[in-house]
Each structure stands twice: as C-alpha cells, then as structure tokens.
Coordinates of C-alpha atoms in Angstrom, one line a residue:
Chain A
X1 CA 80.6 105.6 61.2
X2 CA 80.0 107.1 64.7
X3 CA 81.0 103.9 66.4
X4 CA 84.5 104.1 64.9
X5 CA 85.0 107.6 66.2
X6 CA 83.8 106.4 69.5
X7 CA 86.3 103.6 69.6
X8 CA 89.1 105.9 68.6
X9 CA 88.1 108.4 71.3
X10 CA 88.2 105.6 73.9
X11 CA 91.5 104.4 72.7
X12 CA 93.0 107.9 72.9
X13 CA 91.6 108.2 76.4
X14 CA 93.3 104.9 77.2
X15 CA 96.8 106.4 77.0
X16 CA 96.6 108.8 80.0
X17 CA 94.9 106.1 82.1
X18 CA 97.6 103.5 81.4
X19 CA 100.3 106.1 82.0
X20 CA 98.6 106.9 85.3
X21 CA 98.5 103.3 86.2
X22 CA 102.2 102.9 85.6
X23 CA 102.9 106.1 87.6
X24 CA 100.9 104.8 90.6
X25 CA 102.6 101.5 90.5
X26 CA 105.9 103.3 90.2
X27 CA 105.1 105.5 93.2
X28 CA 104.0 102.5 95.3
X29 CA 107.1 100.4 94.4
X30 CA 109.8 103.1 94.5
X31 CA 108.7 105.8 96.9
X32 CA 106.9 103.9 99.7
X33 CA 109.2 101.0 100.8
X34 CA 112.2 102.4 102.6
X35 CA 114.9 101.2 100.4
X36 CA 114.5 98.9 97.3
X37 CA 118.3 98.4 97.1
X38 CA 118.5 97.2 100.6
X39 CA 115.5 95.0 100.0
X40 CA 117.1 93.6 96.9
X41 CA 120.5 93.0 98.6
X42 CA 119.0 91.4 101.7
X43 CA 119.4 92.5 105.3
X44 CA 122.9 91.1 105.7
X45 CA 124.5 92.8 102.8
X46 CA 127.3 95.4 103.6
X47 CA 126.6 99.1 103.1
X48 CA 129.0 99.2 100.2
X49 CA 127.2 96.4 98.4
X50 CA 123.9 98.2 98.8
X51 CA 125.4 101.5 97.6
X52 CA 126.8 99.7 94.5
X53 CA 123.5 98.1 93.8
X54 CA 121.7 101.4 94.3
X55 CA 123.9 103.0 91.7
X56 CA 123.6 100.1 89.2
X57 CA 119.8 100.1 89.6
X58 CA 119.8 103.8 89.0
X59 CA 118.2 104.6 92.4
X60 CA 120.6 107.5 93.0
X61 CA 119.0 109.4 90.1
X62 CA 116.1 111.9 90.5
X63 CA 112.7 110.3 90.7
X64 CA 111.4 111.5 87.4
X65 CA 114.4 110.1 85.7
X66 CA 113.8 106.8 87.4
X67 CA 110.2 106.8 86.2
X68 CA 111.2 107.4 82.6
X69 CA 113.7 104.6 82.9
X70 CA 111.0 102.4 84.3
X71 CA 108.7 103.3 81.5
X72 CA 111.3 102.6 78.9
X73 CA 111.9 99.2 80.5
X74 CA 108.2 98.4 80.5
X75 CA 107.9 99.2 76.8
X76 CA 110.6 96.6 76.2
X77 CA 108.7 94.1 78.4
X78 CA 110.9 94.6 81.4
X79 CA 108.7 94.1 84.5
X80 CA 111.6 93.8 86.9
X81 CA 113.5 90.9 88.4
X82 CA 111.9 88.5 90.8
X83 CA 114.0 88.2 93.9
X84 CA 112.5 84.9 94.9
X85 CA 112.7 83.0 91.6
X86 CA 115.9 84.8 90.4
X87 CA 114.5 85.5 87.0
X88 CA 112.6 88.2 85.1
X89 CA 109.0 88.7 86.4
X90 CA 107.8 88.6 82.8
X91 CA 109.0 85.0 82.4
X92 CA 107.2 84.1 85.7
X93 CA 104.0 85.7 84.4
X94 CA 104.2 83.9 81.2
X95 CA 104.5 80.6 83.0
X96 CA 101.7 81.2 85.5
X97 CA 99.3 83.0 83.2
X98 CA 97.7 80.0 81.4
X99 CA 96.6 78.4 84.7
X100 CA 94.9 81.7 85.7
X101 CA 93.3 82.1 82.3
X102 CA 91.9 78.6 82.4
X103 CA 90.4 79.1 85.9
X104 CA 89.0 82.5 84.9
X105 CA 87.4 81.2 81.7
X106 CA 85.9 78.2 83.5
X107 CA 84.4 80.5 86.2
X108 CA 83.1 82.8 83.5
X109 CA 81.4 79.8 81.8
X110 CA 79.8 78.8 85.1
X111 CA 78.6 82.4 85.7
X112 CA 76.9 82.6 82.4
X113 CA 75.5 79.0 82.2
X114 CA 74.1 79.1 85.7
X115 CA 73.6 82.8 86.4
X116 CA 71.5 83.6 83.3
X117 CA 69.0 80.8 83.5
X118 CA 68.7 81.3 87.2
X119 CA 68.0 85.0 86.7
X120 CA 65.4 84.3 84.0
X121 CA 63.7 81.7 86.2
X122 CA 63.4 84.1 89.1
X123 CA 62.1 86.8 86.9
X124 CA 59.5 84.6 85.4
X125 CA 58.5 83.1 88.8
X126 CA 58.8 86.5 90.5
X127 CA 58.1 86.5 94.3
X128 CA 57.6 82.7 94.2
X129 CA 59.7 80.3 96.3
X130 CA 62.3 79.9 93.5
X131 CA 62.8 83.7 93.4
X132 CA 63.2 83.9 97.1
X133 CA 65.7 81.1 97.0
X134 CA 67.7 82.8 94.3
X135 CA 67.6 86.0 96.3
X136 CA 69.1 84.3 99.4
X137 CA 71.7 82.6 97.1
X138 CA 72.7 86.0 95.8
X139 CA 72.8 87.7 99.2
X140 CA 75.2 85.0 100.4
X141 CA 77.2 85.3 97.2
X142 CA 78.0 89.0 97.6
X143 CA 78.7 88.6 101.3
X144 CA 80.8 85.5 101.2
X145 CA 84.5 85.7 102.1
X146 CA 85.9 83.8 99.1
X147 CA 88.8 82.3 100.9
X148 CA 86.5 80.8 103.6
X149 CA 84.1 79.5 100.9
X150 CA 87.1 77.7 99.4
X151 CA 88.0 76.1 102.7
X152 CA 84.4 75.0 103.3
X153 CA 84.2 73.4 99.8
X154 CA 87.4 71.6 100.5
X155 CA 86.2 70.3 103.8
X156 CA 82.9 69.0 102.3
X157 CA 83.9 67.7 98.9
X158 CA 87.5 66.7 99.5
X159 CA 87.7 65.8 103.1
X160 CA 84.3 64.4 103.9
X161 CA 82.8 63.2 100.7
X162 CA 86.0 62.5 98.8
X163 CA 84.3 63.3 95.5
X164 CA 86.8 65.8 94.2
X165 CA 90.5 66.4 94.5
X166 CA 91.7 69.2 96.7
X167 CA 94.7 70.9 95.1
X168 CA 96.6 71.5 91.9
X169 CA 95.6 71.2 88.3
X170 CA 96.2 67.4 87.8
X171 CA 96.8 64.4 90.0
X172 CA 100.5 63.8 90.8
X173 CA 101.7 61.3 88.3
X174 CA 99.6 62.5 85.4
X175 CA 101.6 64.4 82.9
X176 CA 100.3 67.7 81.6
X177 CA 99.1 67.5 78.0
X178 CA 101.4 68.8 75.2
X179 CA 101.4 72.6 75.3
X180 CA 99.1 74.2 72.8
X181 CA 97.2 76.9 74.6
X182 CA 98.3 76.1 78.2
X183 CA 94.7 75.4 79.1
X184 CA 94.7 71.8 80.2
X185 CA 91.1 71.2 79.4
X186 CA 91.6 72.2 75.8
X187 CA 95.1 70.8 75.4
X188 CA 94.0 67.3 76.7
X189 CA 91.1 67.2 74.2
X190 CA 93.4 68.3 71.4
X191 CA 95.8 65.6 72.4
X192 CA 92.9 63.1 72.5
X193 CA 93.6 61.9 76.1
X194 CA 90.2 61.7 77.7
X195 CA 91.7 60.5 81.0
X196 CA 93.7 63.7 81.4
X197 CA 90.7 65.8 80.5
X198 CA 88.5 64.1 83.1
X199 CA 91.2 64.6 85.7
X200 CA 91.7 68.2 84.8
X201 CA 87.9 68.8 84.9
X202 CA 87.7 67.2 88.4
X203 CA 90.4 69.5 89.6
X204 CA 88.9 72.7 88.2
X205 CA 85.4 72.3 89.5
X206 CA 85.8 73.4 93.1
X207 CA 88.1 76.4 92.4
X208 CA 86.0 77.5 89.5
X209 CA 82.8 77.5 91.5
X210 CA 84.5 79.2 94.4
X211 CA 85.8 82.0 92.2
X212 CA 82.6 82.4 90.3
X213 CA 80.1 82.5 93.2
X214 CA 80.3 86.2 93.8
X215 CA 79.7 87.1 90.2
X216 CA 77.2 84.3 89.7
X217 CA 75.2 86.1 92.4
X218 CA 75.6 89.5 90.8
X219 CA 74.7 88.2 87.3
X220 CA 71.6 86.4 88.6
X221 CA 70.3 89.6 90.1
X222 CA 71.1 91.7 87.0
X223 CA 69.4 89.3 84.6
X224 CA 66.4 89.1 87.0
X225 CA 65.9 92.8 87.2
X226 CA 66.5 93.6 83.6
X227 CA 64.1 90.7 82.6
X228 CA 61.5 92.2 84.9
X229 CA 62.0 95.6 83.4
X230 CA 61.6 94.3 79.8
X231 CA 58.6 92.1 80.6
X232 CA 56.7 95.1 81.7
X233 CA 57.1 96.9 78.3
X234 CA 54.3 97.4 75.8
X235 CA 55.7 95.3 73.0
X236 CA 55.7 92.2 75.2
X237 CA 52.0 92.8 75.9
X238 CA 51.4 93.1 72.2
X239 CA 53.3 89.8 71.6
X240 CA 51.1 88.1 74.2
X241 CA 48.0 89.6 72.6
X242 CA 49.1 88.1 69.3
X243 CA 49.1 84.7 70.9
X244 CA 52.8 84.1 70.7
X245 CA 53.9 81.2 72.9
X246 CA 55.2 82.3 76.4
X247 CA 58.4 80.4 75.9
X248 CA 59.1 82.3 72.7
X249 CA 58.3 85.6 74.3
X250 CA 60.6 84.9 77.2
X251 CA 63.5 83.4 75.3
X252 CA 63.4 85.6 72.2
X253 CA 61.8 88.9 72.8
X254 CA 62.7 89.5 76.5
X255 CA 66.0 87.8 76.8
X256 CA 67.5 89.6 73.8
X257 CA 66.8 92.9 75.3
X258 CA 67.7 91.9 78.9
X259 CA 71.1 90.6 77.9
X260 CA 72.6 94.0 77.2
X261 CA 73.2 94.9 80.8
X262 CA 74.2 91.3 81.4
X263 CA 77.0 91.6 78.8
X264 CA 78.4 94.7 80.6
X265 CA 78.4 93.0 84.0
X266 CA 79.8 89.8 82.7
X267 CA 82.7 91.7 81.0
X268 CA 83.4 93.7 84.1
X269 CA 83.5 90.6 86.2
X270 CA 86.3 89.1 84.1
X271 CA 88.5 91.8 85.4
X272 CA 87.3 91.3 88.9
X273 CA 87.8 87.6 88.6
X274 CA 91.5 88.3 88.1
X275 CA 91.6 89.9 91.5
X276 CA 89.5 87.1 93.1
X277 CA 92.0 84.6 91.7
X278 CA 94.5 85.7 94.3
X279 CA 92.5 84.1 97.1
X280 CA 91.0 81.1 95.2
X281 CA 94.3 80.0 93.8
X282 CA 96.0 80.2 97.2
X283 CA 93.3 78.0 98.8
X284 CA 93.3 75.4 96.0
X285 CA 97.1 75.4 95.4
X286 CA 96.3 76.4 91.8
X287 CA 99.6 77.2 90.1
X288 CA 98.5 80.5 88.6
X289 CA 99.4 84.2 88.9
X290 CA 97.3 84.7 92.1
X291 CA 99.1 82.0 94.0
X292 CA 102.4 83.4 92.6
X293 CA 101.7 86.8 94.0
X294 CA 100.6 85.6 97.4
X295 CA 103.9 83.6 97.6
X296 CA 105.7 86.7 96.6
X297 CA 103.9 88.7 99.3
X298 CA 105.1 86.2 101.9
X299 CA 108.6 86.5 100.6
X300 CA 108.4 90.4 100.3
X301 CA 109.4 90.0 96.6
X302 CA 108.4 93.5 95.6
X303 CA 109.3 93.4 91.8
X304 CA 107.0 90.3 91.5
X305 CA 104.1 92.0 93.4
X306 CA 104.4 95.2 91.4
X307 CA 104.7 93.3 88.1
X308 CA 101.6 91.3 88.9
X309 CA 99.7 94.5 89.9
X310 CA 100.6 96.2 86.7
X311 CA 99.7 93.3 84.4
X312 CA 96.4 92.7 86.1
X313 CA 95.4 96.4 86.0
X314 CA 96.4 96.6 82.3
X315 CA 94.2 93.6 81.6
X316 CA 91.4 95.1 83.7
X317 CA 91.5 98.4 81.8
X318 CA 91.6 96.7 78.4
X319 CA 88.7 94.4 79.3
X320 CA 86.6 97.3 80.5
X321 CA 87.3 99.1 77.3
X322 CA 86.3 96.1 75.2
X323 CA 83.1 95.8 77.3
X324 CA 82.3 99.5 76.6
X325 CA 82.8 99.0 72.9
X326 CA 80.7 95.9 72.8
X327 CA 78.0 97.7 74.7
X328 CA 78.0 100.6 72.3
X329 CA 77.7 98.1 69.5
X330 CA 74.9 96.2 71.0
X331 CA 72.7 99.1 72.1
X332 CA 72.1 101.5 69.3
X333 CA 70.5 104.0 71.7
X334 CA 73.9 104.5 73.4
X335 CA 76.2 107.0 71.8
X336 CA 78.6 109.0 73.8
Chain B
X1 CA 71.2 123.9 134.4
X2 CA 71.7 121.1 131.9
X3 CA 70.1 121.6 128.6
X4 CA 69.4 125.3 129.2
X5 CA 71.4 128.4 128.4
X6 CA 70.9 132.1 128.6
X7 CA 69.3 133.4 125.4
X8 CA 71.5 135.8 123.5
X9 CA 68.7 138.2 123.0
X10 CA 67.4 138.2 126.5
X11 CA 68.9 141.5 127.5
X12 CA 67.2 143.7 130.0
X13 CA 65.8 142.8 133.4
X14 CA 65.1 139.1 133.1
X15 CA 67.4 136.9 131.0
X16 CA 65.3 134.8 128.7
X17 CA 65.9 131.1 129.4
X18 CA 65.8 128.9 126.3
X19 CA 65.8 125.1 126.4
X20 CA 68.6 124.0 124.0
X21 CA 66.7 120.8 123.1
X22 CA 63.6 122.8 122.2
X23 CA 65.6 125.2 120.1
X24 CA 67.3 122.3 118.4
X25 CA 64.0 120.7 117.6
X26 CA 62.6 123.9 116.2
X27 CA 65.7 124.6 114.1
X28 CA 65.9 121.2 112.6
X29 CA 62.2 120.3 112.6
X30 CA 62.1 119.4 108.9
X31 CA 65.2 117.1 109.2
X32 CA 63.8 115.4 112.3
X33 CA 60.5 114.8 110.6
X34 CA 62.2 113.3 107.6
X35 CA 64.4 111.1 109.9
X36 CA 61.3 109.8 111.7
X37 CA 59.6 109.1 108.4
X38 CA 62.7 107.2 107.2
X39 CA 62.9 105.2 110.4
X40 CA 59.2 104.2 110.1
X41 CA 59.8 103.2 106.5
X42 CA 62.8 101.1 107.5
X43 CA 60.8 99.5 110.3
X44 CA 58.3 98.3 107.8
X45 CA 61.0 96.8 105.6
X46 CA 61.7 93.2 106.8
X47 CA 65.2 93.1 105.4
X48 CA 66.2 96.4 106.9
X49 CA 65.0 95.1 110.3
X50 CA 66.9 91.9 109.8
X51 CA 70.0 93.7 108.7
X52 CA 69.8 96.1 111.6
X53 CA 69.3 93.3 114.1
X54 CA 72.4 91.5 112.8
X55 CA 74.5 94.7 113.0
X56 CA 73.2 95.6 116.4
X57 CA 73.9 92.0 117.6
X58 CA 77.5 92.2 116.3
X59 CA 78.1 95.6 117.9
X60 CA 76.7 94.4 121.2
X61 CA 78.9 91.4 121.0
X62 CA 81.9 93.5 120.3
X63 CA 81.2 96.0 123.1
X64 CA 80.4 93.3 125.6
X65 CA 83.3 91.0 124.7
X66 CA 85.4 91.6 127.8
X67 CA 82.3 90.9 130.0
X68 CA 80.7 88.0 128.1
X69 CA 83.7 86.2 126.7
X70 CA 84.5 83.1 128.8
X71 CA 88.3 83.2 128.4
X72 CA 91.2 85.4 127.7
X73 CA 91.7 85.9 123.9
X74 CA 95.5 85.8 123.8
X75 CA 96.5 83.8 126.9
X76 CA 98.1 80.5 125.8
X77 CA 97.1 77.3 127.5
X78 CA 99.0 74.5 125.9
X79 CA 97.1 71.8 127.9
X80 CA 93.9 72.7 125.9
X81 CA 95.3 72.5 122.4
X82 CA 92.9 71.9 119.5
X83 CA 90.0 70.7 121.6
X84 CA 86.8 70.1 119.5
X85 CA 83.7 72.1 120.2
X86 CA 81.8 71.1 123.4
X87 CA 82.1 71.4 127.1
X88 CA 83.7 74.7 128.2
X89 CA 84.8 75.6 124.7
X90 CA 81.6 75.9 122.5
X91 CA 83.6 76.6 119.4
X92 CA 86.7 74.5 120.4
X93 CA 90.2 75.8 120.9
X94 CA 93.1 76.7 118.6
X95 CA 96.7 75.3 118.4
X96 CA 97.8 77.4 121.4
X97 CA 94.8 76.3 123.6
X98 CA 92.9 79.6 123.2
X99 CA 89.1 79.6 123.2
X100 CA 87.9 80.2 119.7
X101 CA 84.5 81.6 120.8
X102 CA 86.4 84.2 122.9
X103 CA 88.6 85.1 120.0
X104 CA 85.7 85.4 117.6
X105 CA 84.0 87.8 120.0
X106 CA 87.0 89.9 120.3
X107 CA 87.5 89.7 116.5
X108 CA 84.1 91.5 116.1
X109 CA 85.8 94.5 117.7
X110 CA 88.6 94.5 115.2
X111 CA 86.5 93.8 112.1
X112 CA 83.8 96.4 112.9
X113 CA 86.5 98.9 113.9
X114 CA 88.3 98.4 110.6
X115 CA 85.0 98.8 108.6
X116 CA 84.0 102.0 110.4
X117 CA 87.4 103.6 110.4
X118 CA 88.0 102.8 106.7
X119 CA 84.6 104.3 105.8
X120 CA 85.2 107.4 107.9
X121 CA 88.7 108.0 106.4
X122 CA 87.6 107.2 102.8
X123 CA 84.2 108.9 103.1
X124 CA 85.7 112.0 104.7
X125 CA 88.6 112.4 102.2
X126 CA 86.5 111.2 99.3
X127 CA 83.7 113.7 100.1
X128 CA 86.0 116.6 100.5
X129 CA 87.9 115.8 97.3
X130 CA 84.7 115.2 95.4
X131 CA 83.0 118.4 96.7
X132 CA 86.0 120.6 95.9
X133 CA 86.5 119.0 92.5
X134 CA 82.8 119.3 91.5
X135 CA 82.5 122.9 92.9
X136 CA 85.6 124.3 91.4
X137 CA 85.2 122.4 88.1
X138 CA 87.3 123.0 85.0
X139 CA 91.0 121.9 85.0
X140 CA 91.1 121.0 88.7
X141 CA 88.1 118.8 88.3
X142 CA 89.5 117.1 85.2
X143 CA 92.8 116.4 87.0
X144 CA 91.2 115.0 90.1
X145 CA 88.8 112.8 88.2
X146 CA 91.6 111.4 86.0
X147 CA 93.4 110.5 89.2
X148 CA 90.3 108.8 90.5
X149 CA 90.0 106.9 87.2
X150 CA 93.5 105.6 87.6
X151 CA 92.8 104.3 91.1
X152 CA 89.6 102.7 89.8
X153 CA 91.7 101.0 87.0
X154 CA 92.9 98.4 89.5
X155 CA 90.8 95.6 90.9
X156 CA 90.2 96.7 94.5
X157 CA 91.8 93.7 96.2
X158 CA 94.9 93.9 93.9
X159 CA 95.6 97.5 94.6
X160 CA 95.0 97.2 98.3
X161 CA 97.3 94.2 98.4
X162 CA 100.1 96.0 96.6
X163 CA 99.8 99.1 98.8
X164 CA 99.7 97.0 102.0
X165 CA 102.7 95.0 100.9
X166 CA 104.6 98.2 100.1
X167 CA 103.7 99.8 103.4
X168 CA 104.6 96.7 105.4
X169 CA 102.3 94.1 106.9
X170 CA 100.3 95.6 109.8
X171 CA 96.7 96.2 110.7
X172 CA 97.0 100.0 110.4
X173 CA 98.7 99.8 107.0
X174 CA 95.9 97.5 105.8
X175 CA 93.4 100.1 107.0
X176 CA 95.2 102.8 105.0
X177 CA 95.4 100.6 101.9
X178 CA 91.7 99.7 101.9
X179 CA 90.7 103.4 102.6
X180 CA 92.8 104.6 99.7
X181 CA 91.1 102.1 97.4
X182 CA 87.7 103.2 98.6
X183 CA 88.2 107.0 98.2
X184 CA 87.2 107.3 94.5
X185 CA 83.8 105.7 95.1
X186 CA 82.9 108.5 97.5
X187 CA 84.7 111.2 95.5
X188 CA 82.8 110.3 92.3
X189 CA 79.4 110.3 94.0
X190 CA 79.9 113.5 95.9
X191 CA 81.3 115.2 92.8
X192 CA 78.1 114.4 91.0
X193 CA 76.0 115.8 93.8
X194 CA 78.2 118.9 94.1
X195 CA 77.6 119.6 90.4
X196 CA 73.9 119.7 91.1
X197 CA 74.1 121.7 94.3
X198 CA 76.4 124.2 92.7
X199 CA 73.5 125.4 90.5
X200 CA 71.1 126.1 93.4
X201 CA 70.2 129.7 94.2
X202 CA 71.4 129.6 97.7
X203 CA 74.9 129.1 96.4
X204 CA 74.6 132.1 94.1
X205 CA 73.3 134.1 97.2
X206 CA 76.2 133.0 99.3
X207 CA 78.6 134.0 96.5
X208 CA 76.9 137.3 96.1
X209 CA 77.3 138.0 99.8
X210 CA 81.1 137.5 99.4
X211 CA 81.6 133.9 100.6
X212 CA 84.7 132.2 99.4
X213 CA 84.7 128.9 97.4
X214 CA 86.1 126.8 100.2
X215 CA 83.7 128.3 102.7
X216 CA 80.8 127.5 100.4
X217 CA 82.0 123.9 99.9
X218 CA 82.3 123.4 103.6
X219 CA 79.0 125.1 104.7
X220 CA 76.7 124.4 101.8
X221 CA 78.0 121.7 99.4
X222 CA 79.2 119.1 101.9
X223 CA 76.2 119.2 104.3
X224 CA 74.0 118.6 101.3
X225 CA 75.9 115.5 100.3
X226 CA 76.0 114.1 103.8
X227 CA 73.0 111.7 103.5
X228 CA 74.3 110.1 100.3
X229 CA 77.7 109.7 101.9
X230 CA 76.1 107.9 104.8
X231 CA 74.2 105.5 102.5
X232 CA 77.2 104.7 100.4
X233 CA 79.2 104.2 103.6
X234 CA 76.8 101.6 104.8
X235 CA 76.7 99.9 101.5
X236 CA 80.5 99.8 101.3
X237 CA 81.0 98.6 104.9
X238 CA 80.4 95.0 104.0
X239 CA 82.8 95.1 101.1
X240 CA 85.4 96.9 103.3
X241 CA 85.2 94.2 105.9
X242 CA 85.7 91.5 103.3
X243 CA 88.7 93.1 101.7
X244 CA 90.3 93.8 105.1
X245 CA 89.7 90.2 106.1
X246 CA 91.2 89.0 102.8
X247 CA 94.3 91.1 103.4
X248 CA 94.7 89.5 106.8
X249 CA 94.2 86.1 105.3
X250 CA 97.1 86.6 102.9
X251 CA 99.2 87.8 105.8
X252 CA 99.1 91.6 105.1
X253 CA 96.6 92.7 107.8
X254 CA 96.3 92.0 111.5
X255 CA 99.3 90.0 112.8
X256 CA 99.1 87.2 115.4
X257 CA 98.2 87.0 118.2
X258 CA 95.5 89.7 117.3
X259 CA 92.2 87.8 117.2
X260 CA 91.2 89.1 113.7
X261 CA 88.8 86.9 111.8
X262 CA 90.7 86.7 108.5
X263 CA 94.0 86.1 110.3
X264 CA 92.4 83.3 112.3
X265 CA 91.1 81.6 109.2
X266 CA 94.6 81.9 107.7
X267 CA 96.1 80.0 110.6
X268 CA 93.1 77.6 110.9
X269 CA 93.7 76.6 107.2
X270 CA 96.7 74.6 108.3
X271 CA 94.4 72.6 110.6
X272 CA 91.5 72.4 108.2
X273 CA 91.6 68.7 107.5
X274 CA 91.5 67.5 111.1
X275 CA 90.3 70.5 113.2
X276 CA 87.4 71.8 111.0
X277 CA 86.1 74.2 113.7
X278 CA 89.2 76.4 113.7
X279 CA 88.7 78.0 110.3
X280 CA 84.9 77.5 110.2
X281 CA 83.6 79.7 113.0
X282 CA 85.5 82.9 112.3
X283 CA 84.3 82.6 108.6
X284 CA 80.6 82.2 109.7
X285 CA 80.9 85.5 111.6
X286 CA 82.4 87.3 108.7
X287 CA 79.6 86.1 106.5
X288 CA 76.9 87.0 108.9
X289 CA 78.3 90.5 109.6
X290 CA 78.7 91.3 105.9
X291 CA 75.2 90.0 105.1
X292 CA 73.9 92.3 107.8
X293 CA 75.5 95.4 106.3
X294 CA 74.6 94.4 102.8
X295 CA 70.9 93.9 103.3
X296 CA 70.6 96.9 105.6
X297 CA 72.5 99.1 103.1
X298 CA 70.3 97.9 100.3
X299 CA 67.1 98.7 102.2
X300 CA 68.5 102.1 103.3
X301 CA 69.2 103.0 99.6
X302 CA 65.7 101.9 98.6
X303 CA 64.1 104.0 101.3
X304 CA 66.2 107.1 100.6
X305 CA 65.7 106.8 96.8
X306 CA 62.4 108.6 96.2
X307 CA 62.1 106.9 92.8
X308 CA 61.8 103.5 94.4
X309 CA 60.1 104.7 97.6
X310 CA 56.7 103.0 98.0

C-alpha cells in the first residue's frame, strides 16, 4: 500500500525535525541566558556555590557534550527541575496538562460545531446579509488580541451580567470529581454528579469561546470557500438536474468534498490552540500549562519555560503529522 | 540644479542636460505603469480603501502624537488617579493619573514601529536566506530548509515567548524574538520564487558573462522577489503586532512606563472590574490597527495575484 510507505516516510522525516527542535530549545536555554548556574543558585549565592552547582550540572563541559547529556535526560523523561515549584518539570506538566487538554478540546468542539455550519450558511447564502455578517465576524476573529477579548468577555458576562463565573475550573467549595481522565466535564458525568458538571460547564464557556474565536473565524472562511468551489462543479449541476433535493445536495454531495480542507485546518489549529492557551488561561485563571508557563516567565523559571516549549512543540509536530496522514487518507488524489 | 545632472555622454562643446526624473520615468516606464494600474485596482476595491484609511489614520496619529496629544504620556499626576472617561480625559486616566488617550496615541508609535521593524528585519533576512538557498540549491538548500522547518515546528507565540524570556524582558528583545519567528515565512516564499527565477534565460546570460552566484542573487533574484516580499510583509504586519502585544501583555515586551498597548492592557487588567476604561481603549486600538492591515493585505494579495484579478 502506498499510504503505508507514505506514513513511514513521514515518520522517518520526523526524527531530524524533533532532533532539531531539541537542539533549538537547547541553544535557547543554554547558550543565550548569561549563566544558568547563577540563575539556578539565585543572585545572592556565593561564587563558590555557583561554581559547585555549575560543575554538578555539567555546565563546565563542552557544549556538544552538554547537548548529548540533555538528550539522554529527555529520553528518560527528564525535562529539568522547576526552580519555582522545586520539583521536576515533567511532574508539573502532568498536573497541568489535563486542564489544558479540556480547554483545547472544548474550543475545538466549538470551532467545529459553530464554524462549519456558519461556513455552509454563508456559502449557500453567498453575498447576502448573513454572508457579510460572517465575513465581518471572521475579520474581527483574525484581528482580535486574544487577551483583550478575554478581558472584555469577563467584563460583560461576569462583571455586568453576572451570568458566568470569571475564573478557575470550578467554584470554590466544589470538589473536583474523582480522577479518571482529568477532564472535569467527563469525570463529573462518569461520577454521576450533574451539579459538578453544570458548574464545570459554566466555567469553561468563556475561556473556550475566547480561545476558539480566532480558529472559528478561520474555519468559517475555509468551509465557505471550499463549499463555493465544490458547488460550482459539474456533478452538482448534474445532481440538481436529476431533481435531488437541495438540502441533500448541500449536506451530502457538497459538504463531503468541502470537508477535506476543513479537516486540515482543524487539525492544524489544535496545535495553534496550545499556543493560544498561554493567554486565555492567564486571563481566566485556568490552572493549565499556559498559566503555568506565564507564571514561570514572571519568575524567570527557565527550566519550566523550556520544558513547556519543548512539550508543546513536540505535540505540535505530532499533530501536524497526524493531520497530514489523515489528509492523505481522505483525499485519494493526494500522493506525495 | 535640482533634478538635473550632466549627461555622461554629453562630451563635446555643449554638455547635454538630462532631467533625472525624466530619465527615471523612461527607465522604469513599465514598472510605473504597473504600479499605477495596481493603485487604480486597489482604489476600486472597497476593503483596500477601508484598510488603507485605517492604516493612514493610525500612522497620522502616531506621527502627530506630540502635537495632538492633550497631556504628557509618562508624567505622573496622582491627583487625577483612575478618573472615568469624560471632561478633559476622554478615555479616562490610569492608576498614576496619566491620560489614557495620550498614552494610546503614543502607543501607536510603538506598535507600528514594532510591526515595521520586525517585518523589515524578518523580510530582509528571510529574503536573503531564501534567495541564496533557492539559487544555490542542493545540500545547502536542504540544510537551510530543514532549519526553517524546525523553526516552524513551534507555535509562533510559544517560540517567541521562549526566546524573549531567554534574552531578557525588553522591547528590543521582543522585536528580535518576533522577527526570528517570522523569518521562515519569508525564506520559504522567496525560495520558491528563486527556484522559478533561476530557470530564466537572463540568469543563464548573466552566468555566461561571468557573474558570480552571489552577484546574481543580489542583482537578479532578489529584485524579482521584491513585490511578493512586500505583499507578505503587509499580510504579516497584523500578526506581528498581535504577537508583540501578547508578549508585552505577559511581561516580556515593552516595560513600564512605556505606553505600549499590550503592556497597558496588562496593567489595566488589575483594574478591570472597577475601571473598565483602562484595559478597554488600548485593546480597541490594537483591534482596529490589525483589522486595517489584514483587510488591506488581503486586498493587495488579490490585486497582485493575476489568477484572482478581475
């Protein structure tokens, strides 16, 4: 099968890219800041203490040796040691990851359930008021400073209307559901506590919308343009001539073909959402990896920042690979 | 005399006087006609006009800030702390009694400057890297493109944040970080164009007359990529301004008391619940500016792309 060889080829190509990613993170974290040992020991430490630390961290060795050591550590899951939390970065990541995953999935869901229908609607009602509205909605989406949108949402829905809570994943006083997936919306349902589910849902609405708006805008535009492209094709005219109902043509014949580029863009935006989570989680006090890294930035906790950067870019690369594979699978015309 | 010089071939009794402007117009007649055509097309495109108007307005505001702004952007006046909009302070004041309208106007200088300087740095470096890579090809091209792939393997904001944090929080470091992240976008595009230009006959002619590779890249390849670099630069300006403002918001860009929009929102966030105006107005200006660049850039791309040209 050609698709298998394609996947294998992509997997082989993954190795140099991931190595390159680790090298770039290594360069940023080891070569740029003046002195990691001084950073680790704090400004007040004596010169001797810094020297000792430097030796024990292996910072007196040549750079390539340090890099190899760093790689060897990574393979064993050693992302460094967080100065702020005084524990391995990997443990921090494990604790903060589920919250980010929950927020990302919720945003993704919003993107698809709102973006796709909106895109179809504006393609079907092309150049009518609804299309113009959706165009304005999209232009605002791609131009919006995410952090400002978050603040405005808080101002409106939390401060003035009081409809939705403003920070965290649950109200204070409500215990998180028993840990199954770490995703509160799922865990609370599994535990059968509807009250917790409702509370978690109320908490996630604003941050999820805030995070998804940019990609919602992009997905709407992509669905619209690919729908319009497909609707102009001959087989659609044939279907119309055969008297097939418009709704069937749109939902079955057009949409199926128009969804291929949509899958790509949706997959790609999962990776981008991880980046956007930095700002959204900070605004909404969402205890995920994004808020963790901003707190680390304010503390100049370099191991934590670099650990986060590495984890997110690995996820980004892997998701992009998965998207490419799905794409090759969906569209038989595409063979590389 | 201004605009005139002695013609090089005017030897003999009377030196021939040539108007430099006329000469320029003759030499670049084709390009000037093309430019005029483009401007007319853009003028007929409502979103291009709207985008251009927004950009022009922001630039005018930035340039005229010292004249138009009613107050001093960094002078503290504790008696006027956190005044709501109205009266002498249209947009209210901040926690140190500074006028927010004034600071927003000065902020336009910083944000536009960041956008332009980032695009110039990233566009310049990216274009050179891409052109050399595409023209030389082979091993060198492979290596450079793998490096670009690695940079593209990070979400832009994440890499910019890591770099800015490592370099240390300051406006200049944020500019460097954002420019670094943007280089591959230019390099990839210019490389593609360089691959096409490389096959043209005038390149073969230049090579036959003994021109070196770097000379050809500089005199033939890069000039042919210039217009796409400009379009991409316009398209990327909005994104650049957003990323730079985001860095400032998380404390890695402009530092107080610099009146930068993202940094203002970052401080204004602490006062959000009771002093809504503080964080709101700088954000409106970011949004409007980025909209301006985005719709103008889109229109420019449409006009320059002959496949979509109508």
